[in-house]
PDB file of C-alpha atoms and ligand atoms in Angstrom:
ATOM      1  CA  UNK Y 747      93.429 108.156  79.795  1.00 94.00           C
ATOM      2  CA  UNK Y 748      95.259 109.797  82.630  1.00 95.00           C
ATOM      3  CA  UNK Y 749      94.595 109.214  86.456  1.00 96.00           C
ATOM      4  CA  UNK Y 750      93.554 112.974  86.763  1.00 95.00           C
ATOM      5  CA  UNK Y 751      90.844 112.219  83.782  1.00 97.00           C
ATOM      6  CA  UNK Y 752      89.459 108.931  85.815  1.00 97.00           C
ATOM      7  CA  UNK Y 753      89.389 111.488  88.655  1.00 96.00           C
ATOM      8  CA  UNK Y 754      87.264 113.889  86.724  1.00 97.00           C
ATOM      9  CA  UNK Y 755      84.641 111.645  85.094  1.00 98.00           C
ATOM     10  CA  UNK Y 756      83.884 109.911  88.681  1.00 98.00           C
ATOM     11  CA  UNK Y 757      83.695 113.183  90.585  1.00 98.00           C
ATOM     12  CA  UNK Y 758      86.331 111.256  92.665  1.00 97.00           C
ATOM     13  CA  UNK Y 759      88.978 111.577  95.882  1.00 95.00           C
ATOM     14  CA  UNK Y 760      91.868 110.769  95.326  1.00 95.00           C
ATOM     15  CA  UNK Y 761      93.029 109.548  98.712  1.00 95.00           C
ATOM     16  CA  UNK Y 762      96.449 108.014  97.783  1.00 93.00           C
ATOM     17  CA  UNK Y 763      98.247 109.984  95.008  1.00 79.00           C
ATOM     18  CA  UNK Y 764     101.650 109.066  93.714  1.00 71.00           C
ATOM     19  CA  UNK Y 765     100.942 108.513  90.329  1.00 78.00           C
ATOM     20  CA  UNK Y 766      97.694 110.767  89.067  1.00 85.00           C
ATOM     21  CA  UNK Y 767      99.460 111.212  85.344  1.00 88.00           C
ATOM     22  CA  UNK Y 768     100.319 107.946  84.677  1.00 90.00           C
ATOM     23  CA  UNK Y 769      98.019 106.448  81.395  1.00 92.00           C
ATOM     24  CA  UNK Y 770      96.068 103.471  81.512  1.00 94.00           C
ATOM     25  CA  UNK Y 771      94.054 101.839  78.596  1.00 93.00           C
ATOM     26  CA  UNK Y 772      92.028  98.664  80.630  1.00 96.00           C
ATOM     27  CA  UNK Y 773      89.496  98.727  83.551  1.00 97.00           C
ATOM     28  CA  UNK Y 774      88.432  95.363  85.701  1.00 97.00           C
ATOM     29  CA  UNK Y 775      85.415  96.152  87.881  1.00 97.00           C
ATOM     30  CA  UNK Y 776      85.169  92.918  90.363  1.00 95.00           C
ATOM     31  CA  UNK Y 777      84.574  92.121  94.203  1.00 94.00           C
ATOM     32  CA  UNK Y 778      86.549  88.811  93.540  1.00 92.00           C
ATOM     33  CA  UNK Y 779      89.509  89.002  94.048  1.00 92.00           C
ATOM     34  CA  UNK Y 780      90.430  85.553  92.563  1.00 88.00           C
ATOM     35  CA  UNK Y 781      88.864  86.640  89.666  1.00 91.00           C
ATOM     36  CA  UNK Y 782      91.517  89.450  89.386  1.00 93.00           C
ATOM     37  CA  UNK Y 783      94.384  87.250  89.982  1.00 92.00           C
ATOM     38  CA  UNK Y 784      92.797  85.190  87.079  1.00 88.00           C
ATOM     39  CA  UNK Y 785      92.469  87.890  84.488  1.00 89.00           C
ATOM     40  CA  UNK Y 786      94.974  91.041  85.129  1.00 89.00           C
ATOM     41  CA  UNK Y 787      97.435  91.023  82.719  1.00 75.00           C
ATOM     42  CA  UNK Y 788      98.128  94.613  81.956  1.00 74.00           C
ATOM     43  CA  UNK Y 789      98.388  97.830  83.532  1.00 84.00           C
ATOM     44  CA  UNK Y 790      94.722  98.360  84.390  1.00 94.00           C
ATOM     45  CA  UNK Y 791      92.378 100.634  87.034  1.00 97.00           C
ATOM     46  CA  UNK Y 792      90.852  97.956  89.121  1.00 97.00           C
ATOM     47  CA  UNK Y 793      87.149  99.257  90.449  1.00 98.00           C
ATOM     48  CA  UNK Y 794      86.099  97.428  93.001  1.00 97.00           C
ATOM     49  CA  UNK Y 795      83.123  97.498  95.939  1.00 96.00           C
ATOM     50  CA  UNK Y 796      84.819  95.471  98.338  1.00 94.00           C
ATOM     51  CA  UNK Y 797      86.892  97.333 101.203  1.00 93.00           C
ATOM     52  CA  UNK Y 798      89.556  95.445 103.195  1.00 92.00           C
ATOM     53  CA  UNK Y 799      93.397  95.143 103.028  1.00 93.00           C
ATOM     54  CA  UNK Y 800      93.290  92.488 100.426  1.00 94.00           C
ATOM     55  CA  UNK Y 801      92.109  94.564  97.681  1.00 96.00           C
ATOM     56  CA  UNK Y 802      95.420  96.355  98.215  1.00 96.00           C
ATOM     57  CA  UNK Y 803      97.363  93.151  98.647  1.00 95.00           C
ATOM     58  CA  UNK Y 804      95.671  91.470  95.224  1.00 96.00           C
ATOM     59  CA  UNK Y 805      96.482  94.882  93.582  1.00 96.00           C
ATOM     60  CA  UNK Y 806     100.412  94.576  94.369  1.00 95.00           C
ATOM     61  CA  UNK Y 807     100.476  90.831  93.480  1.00 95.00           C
ATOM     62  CA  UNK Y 808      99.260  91.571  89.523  1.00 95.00           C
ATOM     63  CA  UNK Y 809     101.047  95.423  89.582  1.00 93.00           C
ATOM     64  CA  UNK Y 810      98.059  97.282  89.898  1.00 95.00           C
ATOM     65  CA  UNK Y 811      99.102 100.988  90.943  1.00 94.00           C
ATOM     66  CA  UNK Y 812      95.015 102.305  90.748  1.00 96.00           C
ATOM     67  CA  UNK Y 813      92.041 101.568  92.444  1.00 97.00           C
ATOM     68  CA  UNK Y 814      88.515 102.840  92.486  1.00 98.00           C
ATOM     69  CA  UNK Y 815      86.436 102.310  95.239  1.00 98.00           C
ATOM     70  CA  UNK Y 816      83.102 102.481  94.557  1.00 98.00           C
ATOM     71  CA  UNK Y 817      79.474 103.066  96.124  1.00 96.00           C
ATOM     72  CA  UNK Y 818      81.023 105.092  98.449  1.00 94.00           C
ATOM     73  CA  UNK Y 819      83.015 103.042 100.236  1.00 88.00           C
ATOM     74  CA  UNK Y 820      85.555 104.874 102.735  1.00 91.00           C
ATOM     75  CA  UNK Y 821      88.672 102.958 103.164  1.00 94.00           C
ATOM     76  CA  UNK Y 822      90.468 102.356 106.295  1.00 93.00           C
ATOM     77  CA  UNK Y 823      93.761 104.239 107.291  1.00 94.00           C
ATOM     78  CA  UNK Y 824      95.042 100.194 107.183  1.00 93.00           C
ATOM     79  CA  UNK Y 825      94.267  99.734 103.833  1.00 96.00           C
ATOM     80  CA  UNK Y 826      95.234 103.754 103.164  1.00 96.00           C
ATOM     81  CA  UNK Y 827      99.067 102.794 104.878  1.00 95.00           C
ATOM     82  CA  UNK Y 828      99.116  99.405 102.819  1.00 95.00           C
ATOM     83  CA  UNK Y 829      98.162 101.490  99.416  1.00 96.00           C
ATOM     84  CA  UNK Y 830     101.086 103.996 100.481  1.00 95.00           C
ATOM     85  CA  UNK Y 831     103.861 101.792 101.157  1.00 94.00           C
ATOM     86  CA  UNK Y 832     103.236 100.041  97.686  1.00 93.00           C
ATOM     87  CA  UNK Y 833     102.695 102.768  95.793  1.00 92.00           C
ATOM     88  CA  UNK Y 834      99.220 102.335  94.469  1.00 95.00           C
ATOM     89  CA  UNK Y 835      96.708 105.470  93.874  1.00 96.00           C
ATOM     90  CA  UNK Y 836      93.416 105.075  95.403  1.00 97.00           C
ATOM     91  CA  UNK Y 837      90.324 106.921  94.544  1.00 97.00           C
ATOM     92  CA  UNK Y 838      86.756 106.648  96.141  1.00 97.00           C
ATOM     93  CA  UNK Y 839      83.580 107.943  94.290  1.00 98.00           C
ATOM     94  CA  UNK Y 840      80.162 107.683  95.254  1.00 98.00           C
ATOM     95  CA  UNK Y 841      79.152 106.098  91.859  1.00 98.00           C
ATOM     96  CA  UNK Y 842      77.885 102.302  92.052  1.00 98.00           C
ATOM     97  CA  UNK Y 843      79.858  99.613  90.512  1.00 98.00           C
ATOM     98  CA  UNK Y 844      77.759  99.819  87.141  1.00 98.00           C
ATOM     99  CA  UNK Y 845      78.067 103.565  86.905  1.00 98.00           C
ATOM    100  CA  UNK Y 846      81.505 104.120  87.296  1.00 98.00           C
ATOM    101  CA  UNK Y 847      82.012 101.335  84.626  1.00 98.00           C
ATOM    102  CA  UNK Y 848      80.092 102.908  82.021  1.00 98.00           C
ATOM    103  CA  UNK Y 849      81.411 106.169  82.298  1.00 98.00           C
ATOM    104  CA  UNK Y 850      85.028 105.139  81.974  1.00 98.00           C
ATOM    105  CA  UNK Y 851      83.661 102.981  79.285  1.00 98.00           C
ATOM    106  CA  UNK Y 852      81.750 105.860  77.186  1.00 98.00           C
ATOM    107  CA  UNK Y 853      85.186 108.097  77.798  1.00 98.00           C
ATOM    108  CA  UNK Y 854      86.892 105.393  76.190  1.00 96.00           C
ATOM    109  CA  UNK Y 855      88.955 102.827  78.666  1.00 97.00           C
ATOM    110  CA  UNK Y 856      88.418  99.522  77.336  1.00 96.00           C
ATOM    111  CA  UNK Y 857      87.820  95.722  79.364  1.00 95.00           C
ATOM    112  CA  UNK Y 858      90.610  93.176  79.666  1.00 92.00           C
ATOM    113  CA  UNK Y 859      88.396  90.833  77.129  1.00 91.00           C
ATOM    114  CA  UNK Y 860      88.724  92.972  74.068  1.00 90.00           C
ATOM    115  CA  UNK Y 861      92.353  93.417  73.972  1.00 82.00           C
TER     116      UNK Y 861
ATOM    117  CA  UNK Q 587     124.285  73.325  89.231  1.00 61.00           C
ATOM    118  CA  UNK Q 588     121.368  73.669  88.388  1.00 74.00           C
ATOM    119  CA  UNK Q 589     119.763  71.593  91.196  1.00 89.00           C
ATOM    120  CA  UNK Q 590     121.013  73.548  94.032  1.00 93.00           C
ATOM    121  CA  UNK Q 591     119.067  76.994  94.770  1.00 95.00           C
ATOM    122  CA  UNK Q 592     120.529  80.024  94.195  1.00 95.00           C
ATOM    123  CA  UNK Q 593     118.300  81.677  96.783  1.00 96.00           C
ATOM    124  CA  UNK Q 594     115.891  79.658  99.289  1.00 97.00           C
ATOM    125  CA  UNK Q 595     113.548  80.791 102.074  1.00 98.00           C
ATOM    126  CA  UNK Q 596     110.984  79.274 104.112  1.00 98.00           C
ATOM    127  CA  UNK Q 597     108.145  81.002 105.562  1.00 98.00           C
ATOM    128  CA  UNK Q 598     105.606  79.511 108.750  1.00 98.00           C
ATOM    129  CA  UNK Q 599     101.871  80.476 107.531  1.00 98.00           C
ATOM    130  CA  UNK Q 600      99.449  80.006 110.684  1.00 97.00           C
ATOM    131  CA  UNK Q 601      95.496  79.447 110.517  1.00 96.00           C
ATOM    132  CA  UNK Q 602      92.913  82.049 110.357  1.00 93.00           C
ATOM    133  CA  UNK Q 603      95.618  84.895 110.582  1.00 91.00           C
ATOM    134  CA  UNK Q 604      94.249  87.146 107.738  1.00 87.00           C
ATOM    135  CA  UNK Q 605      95.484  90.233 109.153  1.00 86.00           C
ATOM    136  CA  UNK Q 606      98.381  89.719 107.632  1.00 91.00           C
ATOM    137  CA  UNK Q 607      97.327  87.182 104.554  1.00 93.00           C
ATOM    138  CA  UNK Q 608      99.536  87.998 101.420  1.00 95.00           C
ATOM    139  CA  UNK Q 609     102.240  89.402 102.905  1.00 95.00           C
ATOM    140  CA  UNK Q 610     104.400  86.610 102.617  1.00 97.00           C
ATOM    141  CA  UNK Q 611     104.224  86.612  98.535  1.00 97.00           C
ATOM    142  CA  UNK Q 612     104.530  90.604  98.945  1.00 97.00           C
ATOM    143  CA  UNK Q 613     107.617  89.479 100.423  1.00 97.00           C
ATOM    144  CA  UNK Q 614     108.748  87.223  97.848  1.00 98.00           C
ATOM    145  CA  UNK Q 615     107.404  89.769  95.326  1.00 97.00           C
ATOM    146  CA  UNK Q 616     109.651  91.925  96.857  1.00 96.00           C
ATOM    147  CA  UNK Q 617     112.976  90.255  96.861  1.00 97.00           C
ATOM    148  CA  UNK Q 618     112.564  89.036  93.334  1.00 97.00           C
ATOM    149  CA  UNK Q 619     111.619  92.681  91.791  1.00 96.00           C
ATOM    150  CA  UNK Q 620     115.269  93.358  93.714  1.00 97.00           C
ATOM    151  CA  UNK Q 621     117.069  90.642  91.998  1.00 96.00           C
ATOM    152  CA  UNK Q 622     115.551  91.868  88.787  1.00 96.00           C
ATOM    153  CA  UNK Q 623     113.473  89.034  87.662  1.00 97.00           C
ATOM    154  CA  UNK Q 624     111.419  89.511  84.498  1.00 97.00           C
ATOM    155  CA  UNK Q 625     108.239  91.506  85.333  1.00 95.00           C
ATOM    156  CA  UNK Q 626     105.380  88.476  84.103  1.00 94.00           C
ATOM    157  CA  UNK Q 627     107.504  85.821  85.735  1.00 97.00           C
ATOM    158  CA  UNK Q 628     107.590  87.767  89.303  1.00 97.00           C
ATOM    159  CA  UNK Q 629     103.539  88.592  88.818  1.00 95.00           C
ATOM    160  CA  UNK Q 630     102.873  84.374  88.221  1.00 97.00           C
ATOM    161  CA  UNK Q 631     105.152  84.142  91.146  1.00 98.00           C
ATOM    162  CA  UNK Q 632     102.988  86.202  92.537  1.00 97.00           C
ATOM    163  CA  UNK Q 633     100.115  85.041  92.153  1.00 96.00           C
ATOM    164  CA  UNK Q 634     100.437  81.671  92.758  1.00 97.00           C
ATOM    165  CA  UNK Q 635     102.193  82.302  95.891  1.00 98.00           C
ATOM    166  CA  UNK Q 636      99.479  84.387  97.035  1.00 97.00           C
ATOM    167  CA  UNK Q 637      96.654  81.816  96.121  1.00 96.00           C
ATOM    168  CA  UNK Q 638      98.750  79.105  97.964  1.00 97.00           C
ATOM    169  CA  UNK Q 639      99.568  81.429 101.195  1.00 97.00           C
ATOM    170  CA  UNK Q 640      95.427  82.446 101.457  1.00 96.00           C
ATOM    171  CA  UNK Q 641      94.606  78.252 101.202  1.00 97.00           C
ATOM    172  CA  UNK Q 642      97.113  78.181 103.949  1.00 98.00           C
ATOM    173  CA  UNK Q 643      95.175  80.600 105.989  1.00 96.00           C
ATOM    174  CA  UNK Q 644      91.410  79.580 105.293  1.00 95.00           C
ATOM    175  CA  UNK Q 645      91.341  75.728 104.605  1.00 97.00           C
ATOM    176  CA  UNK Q 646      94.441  74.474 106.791  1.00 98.00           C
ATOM    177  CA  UNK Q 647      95.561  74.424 110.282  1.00 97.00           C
ATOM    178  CA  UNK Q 648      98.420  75.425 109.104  1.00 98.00           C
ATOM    179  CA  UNK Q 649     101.643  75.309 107.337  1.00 98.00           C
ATOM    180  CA  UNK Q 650     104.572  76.895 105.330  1.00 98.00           C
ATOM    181  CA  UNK Q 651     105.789  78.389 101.918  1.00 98.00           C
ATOM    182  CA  UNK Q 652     109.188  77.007 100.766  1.00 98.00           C
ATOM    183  CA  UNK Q 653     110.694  79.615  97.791  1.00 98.00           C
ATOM    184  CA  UNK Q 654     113.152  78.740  95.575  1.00 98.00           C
ATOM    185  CA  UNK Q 655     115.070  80.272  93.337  1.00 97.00           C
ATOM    186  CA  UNK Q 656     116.930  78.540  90.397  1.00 97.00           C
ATOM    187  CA  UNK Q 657     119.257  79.196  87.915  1.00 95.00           C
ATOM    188  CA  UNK Q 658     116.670  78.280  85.565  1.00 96.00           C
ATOM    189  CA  UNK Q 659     113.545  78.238  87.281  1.00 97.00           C
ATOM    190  CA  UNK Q 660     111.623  79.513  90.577  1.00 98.00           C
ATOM    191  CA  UNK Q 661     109.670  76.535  92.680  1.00 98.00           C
ATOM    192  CA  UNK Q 662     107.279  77.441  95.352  1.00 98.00           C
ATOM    193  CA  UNK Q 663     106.433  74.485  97.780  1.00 98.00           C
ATOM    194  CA  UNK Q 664     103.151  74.803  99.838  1.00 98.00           C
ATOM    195  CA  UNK Q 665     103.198  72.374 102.709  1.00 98.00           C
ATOM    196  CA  UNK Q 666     100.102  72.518 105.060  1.00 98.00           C
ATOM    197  CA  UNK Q 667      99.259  70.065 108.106  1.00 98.00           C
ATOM    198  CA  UNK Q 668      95.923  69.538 107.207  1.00 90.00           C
ATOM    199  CA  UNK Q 669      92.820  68.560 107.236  1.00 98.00           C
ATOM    200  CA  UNK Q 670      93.704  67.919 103.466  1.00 98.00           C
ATOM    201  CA  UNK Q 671      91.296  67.931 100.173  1.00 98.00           C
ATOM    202  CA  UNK Q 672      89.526  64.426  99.834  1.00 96.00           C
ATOM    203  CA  UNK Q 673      88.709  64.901  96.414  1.00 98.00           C
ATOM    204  CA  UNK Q 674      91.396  66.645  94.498  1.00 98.00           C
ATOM    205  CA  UNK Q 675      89.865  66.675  91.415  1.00 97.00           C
ATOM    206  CA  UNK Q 676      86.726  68.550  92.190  1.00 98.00           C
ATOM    207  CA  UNK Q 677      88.383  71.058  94.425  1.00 98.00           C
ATOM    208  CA  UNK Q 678      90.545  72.032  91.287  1.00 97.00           C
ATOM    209  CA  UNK Q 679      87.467  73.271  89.276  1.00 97.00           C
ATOM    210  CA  UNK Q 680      86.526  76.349  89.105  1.00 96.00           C
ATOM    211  CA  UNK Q 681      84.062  77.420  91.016  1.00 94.00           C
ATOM    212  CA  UNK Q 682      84.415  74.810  93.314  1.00 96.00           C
ATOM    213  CA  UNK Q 683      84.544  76.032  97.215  1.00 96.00           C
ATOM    214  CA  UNK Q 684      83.816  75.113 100.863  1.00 96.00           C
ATOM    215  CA  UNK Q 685      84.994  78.635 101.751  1.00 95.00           C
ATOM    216  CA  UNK Q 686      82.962  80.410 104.874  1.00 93.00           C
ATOM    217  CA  UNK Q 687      81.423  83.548 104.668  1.00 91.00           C
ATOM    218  CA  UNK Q 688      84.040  85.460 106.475  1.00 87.00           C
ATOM    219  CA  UNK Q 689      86.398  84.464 104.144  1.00 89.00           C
ATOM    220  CA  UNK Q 690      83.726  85.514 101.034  1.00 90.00           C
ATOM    221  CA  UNK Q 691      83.737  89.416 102.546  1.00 87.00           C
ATOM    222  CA  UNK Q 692      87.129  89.120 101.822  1.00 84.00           C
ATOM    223  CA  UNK Q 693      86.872  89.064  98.067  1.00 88.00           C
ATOM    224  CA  UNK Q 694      88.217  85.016  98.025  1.00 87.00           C
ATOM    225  CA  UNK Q 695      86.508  81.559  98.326  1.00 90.00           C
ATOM    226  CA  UNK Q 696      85.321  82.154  94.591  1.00 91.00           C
ATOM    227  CA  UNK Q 697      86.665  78.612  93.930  1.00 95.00           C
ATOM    228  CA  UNK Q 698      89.590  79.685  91.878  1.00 94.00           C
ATOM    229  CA  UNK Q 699      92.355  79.720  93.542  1.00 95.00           C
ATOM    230  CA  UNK Q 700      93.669  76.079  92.492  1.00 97.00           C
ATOM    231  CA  UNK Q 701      92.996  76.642  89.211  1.00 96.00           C
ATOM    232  CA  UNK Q 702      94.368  80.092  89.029  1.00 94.00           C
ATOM    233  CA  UNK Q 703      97.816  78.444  90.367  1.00 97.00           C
ATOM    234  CA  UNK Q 704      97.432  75.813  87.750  1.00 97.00           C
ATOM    235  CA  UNK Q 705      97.121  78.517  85.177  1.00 95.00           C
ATOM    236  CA  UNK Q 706      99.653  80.571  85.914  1.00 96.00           C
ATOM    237  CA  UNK Q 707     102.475  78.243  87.000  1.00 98.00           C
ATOM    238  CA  UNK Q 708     104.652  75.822  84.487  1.00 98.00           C
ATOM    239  CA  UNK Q 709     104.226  73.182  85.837  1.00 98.00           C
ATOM    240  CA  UNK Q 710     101.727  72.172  89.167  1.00 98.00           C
ATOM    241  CA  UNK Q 711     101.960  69.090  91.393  1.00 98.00           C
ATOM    242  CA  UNK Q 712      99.879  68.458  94.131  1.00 98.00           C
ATOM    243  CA  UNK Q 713      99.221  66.095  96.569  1.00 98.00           C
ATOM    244  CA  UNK Q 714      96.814  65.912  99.781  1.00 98.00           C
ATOM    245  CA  UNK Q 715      95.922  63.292 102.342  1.00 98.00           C
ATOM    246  CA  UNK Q 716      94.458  64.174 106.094  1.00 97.00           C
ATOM    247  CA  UNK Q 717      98.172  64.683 106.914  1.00 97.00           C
ATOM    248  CA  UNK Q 718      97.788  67.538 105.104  1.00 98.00           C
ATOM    249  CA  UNK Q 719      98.488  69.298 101.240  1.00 98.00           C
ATOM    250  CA  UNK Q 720     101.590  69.337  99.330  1.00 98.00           C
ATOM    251  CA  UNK Q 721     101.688  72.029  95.875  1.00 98.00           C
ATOM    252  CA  UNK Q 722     104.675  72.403  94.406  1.00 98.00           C
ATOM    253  CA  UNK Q 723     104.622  74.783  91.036  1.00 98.00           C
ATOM    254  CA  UNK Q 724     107.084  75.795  89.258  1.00 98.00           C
ATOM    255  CA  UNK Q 725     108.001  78.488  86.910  1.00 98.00           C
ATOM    256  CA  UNK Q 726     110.304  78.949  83.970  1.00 98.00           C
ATOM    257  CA  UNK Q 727     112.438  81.774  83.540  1.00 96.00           C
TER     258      UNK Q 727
HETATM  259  N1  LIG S1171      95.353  73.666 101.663  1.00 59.81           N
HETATM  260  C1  LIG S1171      94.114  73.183 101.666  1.00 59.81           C
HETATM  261  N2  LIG S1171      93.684  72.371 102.678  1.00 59.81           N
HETATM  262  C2  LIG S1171      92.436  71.881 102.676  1.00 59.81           C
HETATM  263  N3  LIG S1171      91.527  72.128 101.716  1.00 59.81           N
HETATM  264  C3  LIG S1171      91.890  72.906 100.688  1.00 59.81           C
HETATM  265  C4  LIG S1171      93.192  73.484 100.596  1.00 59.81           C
HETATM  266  N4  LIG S1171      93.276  74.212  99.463  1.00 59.81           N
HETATM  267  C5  LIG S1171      92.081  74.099  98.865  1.00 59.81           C
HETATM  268  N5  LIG S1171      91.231  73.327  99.585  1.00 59.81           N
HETATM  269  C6  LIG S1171      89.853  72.932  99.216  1.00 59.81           C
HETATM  270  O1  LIG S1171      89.683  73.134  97.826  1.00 59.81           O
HETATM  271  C7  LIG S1171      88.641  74.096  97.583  1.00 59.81           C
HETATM  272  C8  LIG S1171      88.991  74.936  96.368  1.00 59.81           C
HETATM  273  O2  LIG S1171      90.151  75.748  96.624  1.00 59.81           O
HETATM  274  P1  LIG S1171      90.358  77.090  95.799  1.00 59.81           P
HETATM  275  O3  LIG S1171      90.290  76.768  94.352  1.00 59.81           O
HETATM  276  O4  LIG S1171      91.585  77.766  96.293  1.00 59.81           O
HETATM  277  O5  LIG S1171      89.062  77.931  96.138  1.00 59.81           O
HETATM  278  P2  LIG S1171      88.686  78.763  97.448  1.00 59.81           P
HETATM  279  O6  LIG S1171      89.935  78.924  98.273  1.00 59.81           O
HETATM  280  O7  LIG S1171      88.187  80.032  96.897  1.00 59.81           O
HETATM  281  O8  LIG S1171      87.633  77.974  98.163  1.00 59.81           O
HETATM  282  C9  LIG S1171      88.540  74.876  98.883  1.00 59.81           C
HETATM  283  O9  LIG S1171      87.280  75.488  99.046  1.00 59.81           O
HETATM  284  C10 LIG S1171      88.807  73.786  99.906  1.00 59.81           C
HETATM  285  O10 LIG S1171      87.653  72.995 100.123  1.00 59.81           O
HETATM  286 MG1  LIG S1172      91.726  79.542  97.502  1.00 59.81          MG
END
């Protein structure tokens, strides 16, 4: 599905836009960011709760260009200038973590496990 | 020659900086993507740079990141001062972490860093005494 599509199904913001038709198959939902430097493999939409400048920095280390933050988390111009310079989309939606899964999910992105 | 690097750069990690943890490997991440390194091999790089560079920052007092670029292969050195892991071989499971809570609100002390850099480099070395911790990984191109 398209970044306009993930857009639409989590009544999101997109907040950082460079790349809102590029197609992606995978989602990894995770607050640990460890845990995403152990699994990403593939062009994926990482959803995450957490909300600091690493999120942006573990996104750029395993060439993740989107991100969904989740439960409404609002994320600083820091992490907003980060996201910029390193061209990765960023989208906010008031969904929880759960939520926002399952939608994406039911519309048909798939997890890194069944590949 | 293939012992002599074709590129090498050292870079000073201090203690408890986080504001700007990961932007050393975003560096290195960088200047590899420009000398057109396979994709994969510059995300391991990546990675295990990044793992190494946040130990740096939470557990040590301090240290550096030695890159180096082969004909044949990249080596990143992590060299800290201390206060070194006492037992090695439970700090490399997973899981395994002594990481404060500030550090946890940052999305890391989930106890996988080690292992993540033994998973995604070639080959891993390391070594620790109070002096301090010594990982050396390399990857194959
Ligand atoms: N450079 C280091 N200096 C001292 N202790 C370290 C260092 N790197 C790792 N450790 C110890 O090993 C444990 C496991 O490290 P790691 O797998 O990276 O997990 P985490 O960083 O999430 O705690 C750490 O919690 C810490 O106790
Ligand atoms: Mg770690």
């Amino acid at each position: 599905m398209k970044v306009s599509d993930i857009k639409n199904i989590l009544d999101a913001n997109v907040l950082t836009c460079n790349n809102i038709d590029k197609c992606i198959s995978y989602a990894f939902g995770s607050d640990l960011m460890s845990d995403v430097l152990a699994y990403i493999n593939e062009e994926t939409v990482l959803l995450t709760g957490l909300n600091n400048p690493q999120v942006i920095r573990t996104a750029e280390m395993v060439d993740v260009s989107v991100i969904v933050f989740v439960r409404g988390k609002q994320p600083t111009k820091e992490i907003i200038k980060l996201a910029e310079e390193n061209d990765i989309t960023i989208l906010a939606t008031d969904h929880i973590m759960f939520t926002a899964c399952g939608l994406l999910y039911s519309n048909g992105l798939r997890g890194l496990d069944e590949q | 020659m293939i012992n002599i690097p074709i590129k090498s750069d050292t870079y000073i990690i201090n203690a408890n900086d986080f504001s700007v943890a990961g932007k050393v490997s975003s560096d290195i991440k960088k200047d590899l993507k420009k000398l057109g390194i396979h994709p994969k091999i510059i995300r391991r790089t990546a990675i295990v740079c990044y793992e190494s560079e946040i130990n740096i920052i939470i557990h040590s007092i301090g240290g550096k990141i030695v890159f180096e670029l082969y004909e044949d292969r990249i080596v990143i050195n992590s060299e800290d001062r201390g206060p070194g892991i006492s037992d090695i071989e439970l700090a490399m499971k997973e899981g395994y972490s002594t990481a404060t809570n500030e550090v946890r609100e940052l999305g890391f002390g989930a106890g996988m860093g080690l292992p993540n850099m033994n998973r995604w480099a070639d080959e891993f070395r390391i070594e620790s005494s109070s002096k301090g911790t010594l990982i050396k990984m390399t990857i194959f191109l």
